Structure formats: C-alpha cells, structure tokens
XYZ file of C-alpha atoms in Angstrom:
166
model
C 0.008 0.017 0.018
C 1.519 3.373 -1.040
C -0.148 6.419 0.241
C -3.671 4.909 -0.229
C -6.683 7.222 0.596
C -10.290 6.470 0.083
C -13.076 9.144 0.386
C -16.787 8.780 0.119
C -17.998 12.260 -0.468
C -16.750 14.427 2.536
C -16.082 11.253 4.604
C -12.531 9.912 4.776
C -12.259 6.269 5.170
C -8.464 5.722 4.591
C -5.943 8.532 4.762
C -2.461 8.172 3.304
C -1.982 4.556 4.304
C 1.343 2.978 3.679
C 2.023 -0.615 4.613
C 3.759 -3.788 3.328
C 2.289 -7.047 4.089
C 4.853 -9.976 3.968
C 3.885 -13.294 2.438
C 3.177 -16.293 4.647
C 1.736 -14.305 7.565
C -1.655 -13.822 8.940
C -2.664 -10.253 9.593
C -5.584 -9.060 11.643
C -7.086 -5.593 11.328
C -8.287 -4.184 14.538
C -10.273 -0.927 15.128
C -13.733 0.465 15.935
C -16.643 0.166 13.541
C -16.350 2.669 10.693
C -12.585 3.220 10.828
C -11.945 1.695 7.414
C -11.126 -1.966 7.852
C -13.663 -3.280 5.249
C -12.917 -0.388 2.961
C -9.180 -1.438 3.081
C -10.044 -5.029 2.274
C -12.217 -4.017 -0.661
C -9.527 -1.795 -1.908
C -6.868 -4.522 -1.775
C -9.330 -6.916 -3.410
C -9.679 -4.645 -6.383
C -13.239 -4.008 -5.755
C -13.058 -0.245 -5.061
C -11.901 2.166 -7.793
C -12.294 5.518 -6.005
C -9.011 5.628 -4.144
C -5.787 7.449 -4.630
C -2.411 5.905 -4.170
C -1.150 2.537 -5.207
C -2.105 -0.929 -4.219
C 0.394 -3.369 -5.554
C 0.129 -7.247 -5.441
C 2.654 -9.464 -6.891
C 4.324 -6.570 -8.734
C 1.154 -5.355 -10.391
C -1.273 -2.588 -9.602
C -4.477 -4.043 -8.138
C -7.495 -3.566 -10.337
C -10.601 -5.704 -11.169
C -8.405 -8.183 -12.945
C -6.802 -9.046 -9.623
C -9.962 -10.870 -8.461
C -8.615 -14.073 -10.087
C -5.539 -13.956 -7.729
C -7.157 -12.622 -4.590
C -9.847 -14.343 -2.649
C -12.165 -11.999 -0.727
C -14.954 -12.882 1.763
C -17.171 -9.779 2.639
C -18.787 -9.379 6.071
C -22.284 -9.916 4.687
C -23.523 -12.867 2.604
C -23.896 -12.147 -0.937
C -25.353 -15.523 -1.994
C -28.948 -16.597 -2.772
C -30.669 -18.034 0.254
C -32.259 -20.715 -1.898
C -28.866 -22.218 -2.781
C -27.224 -25.122 -0.993
C -23.617 -25.495 -0.153
C -23.364 -27.806 -3.227
C -24.796 -25.051 -5.350
C -22.245 -22.510 -3.954
C -19.532 -24.925 -4.894
C -20.749 -25.020 -8.517
C -20.996 -21.159 -8.523
C -17.376 -20.913 -7.212
C -16.144 -23.470 -9.631
C -17.793 -21.609 -12.455
C -16.141 -18.268 -11.488
C -12.804 -19.219 -9.989
C -10.429 -21.493 -11.907
C -8.413 -21.833 -8.698
C -11.343 -23.314 -6.636
C -11.014 -26.925 -5.345
C -14.228 -28.687 -5.024
C -12.483 -31.500 -3.111
C -11.003 -29.000 -0.522
C -14.436 -27.396 -0.266
C -16.179 -30.628 0.454
C -13.522 -31.546 2.971
C -14.199 -28.237 4.773
C -17.942 -28.613 4.719
C -17.352 -32.020 6.324
C -14.948 -30.679 8.923
C -17.574 -28.120 9.825
C -20.276 -30.793 9.993
C -22.573 -29.232 7.273
C -24.865 -30.906 4.952
C -23.985 -30.016 1.364
C -27.580 -30.367 0.288
C -29.388 -28.226 3.043
C -30.769 -24.929 1.666
C -28.917 -21.876 3.088
C -32.304 -20.404 4.109
C -32.673 -23.414 6.534
C -29.188 -22.824 8.077
C -28.374 -20.696 11.009
C -26.333 -17.522 10.619
C -23.218 -19.490 11.987
C -23.670 -22.282 9.512
C -23.963 -19.944 6.610
C -20.720 -18.187 7.768
C -19.085 -21.584 7.767
C -20.232 -22.341 4.209
C -18.952 -18.870 3.037
C -15.685 -19.363 4.731
C -15.246 -22.852 3.162
C -16.053 -21.519 -0.283
C -13.410 -18.683 0.086
C -10.728 -20.775 1.675
C -11.163 -23.458 -0.984
C -9.534 -21.095 -3.565
C -5.988 -21.550 -4.182
C -5.440 -17.758 -4.285
C -2.214 -16.110 -3.180
C -3.941 -13.615 -0.973
C -7.170 -14.324 1.140
C -8.945 -11.612 2.681
C -11.631 -12.380 5.243
C -13.776 -9.539 6.542
C -14.979 -10.580 10.067
C -14.676 -14.261 9.397
C -15.836 -15.446 12.826
C -18.972 -13.284 12.707
C -22.037 -15.289 13.668
C -20.087 -18.543 14.582
C -20.489 -20.163 17.844
C -17.436 -20.951 20.011
C -16.798 -24.321 18.443
C -17.048 -22.908 14.992
C -14.682 -20.050 15.855
C -12.167 -22.563 17.142
C -12.507 -24.700 13.981
C -11.960 -21.635 11.846
C -8.802 -20.704 13.716
C -7.496 -24.164 13.239
C -8.179 -23.926 9.399
C -6.514 -20.547 9.198
C -3.436 -21.694 11.106
C -3.106 -24.838 9.017
C-alpha cells in the first residue's frame, strides 16, 4: 500500500495509508466500527476504484483483474438463500479456476455441514462456515476475510482458527 486514501464524499475512510504485508503471514485488522477496515480490504481486493495511491500485489497494480488472484470474503452474505452449499460450490467453480471442489467438500465435512441443505434453513453461523469454506477453497495467493468469525459459535470459531493456522 502506497499512500492509499479513500473518500466517500466528505467522509475519509483511509488517509494516506502506507504498509507492506509480507507473504506467509496472517494479519488482523483491529479498530472500531467505521474506521476503514472493510474499505481497506475491498480496496486491496480490487473492488473499489475510487481511491488514490497505489495498491500493488505480486508486482502489479490491483484492479478488477486481480480478483482471479485474490480471494475475498465480505462481512455480509452475497449469495442466494435458496442455494445449497453444493450449489455454492458450483458457483465458485464456474467463476474461479483456482477453486478446489475437493477442498471445499472436506471443509464442509470438517464443519459438519450438509451440502444439500438450503442456506435459508441454516443458522447464521452455519452460513458463515459455508462462506468461509468456499473462500478458503480457492488457491489464491492472497485471502482477505472480513470478520470471518462473525455469527459462529465458540466451536465454529475454534474450527475456523485451526483452518487458518493450518
């Protein structure tokens, strides 16, 4: 990140941010609501265009084409509630060549989820696990998870930590 700033009208979300993230590390963003954590992740994922400065990943400026190399899980679900986890796997497989259906099914099993249950019949925590499994089943060089433990019970949170550490 080189002097990255993001403004929404008169609201400044990020102001002249400089940082280098080293490969092979897990970083956590900590701060109060509204301080720009999600905005930073969206900018790094190539989803926001209205910023100044430079976001560089693997020697290239990040833009919408970076989405093939960067996996991003937003805070809120962006999937159709009528879908099943199996449907989500197909969705990810269609959009992301680096998606591993085998890894995805292994994670669903690890979380104890039924691949054929409709998302609208699942709890918030179960849907969070499905979303995390889908995102983490990509072989992307950079994985951005916005509030990955949101909605998960204590067991789910511990399972998620173990997956991230592995």
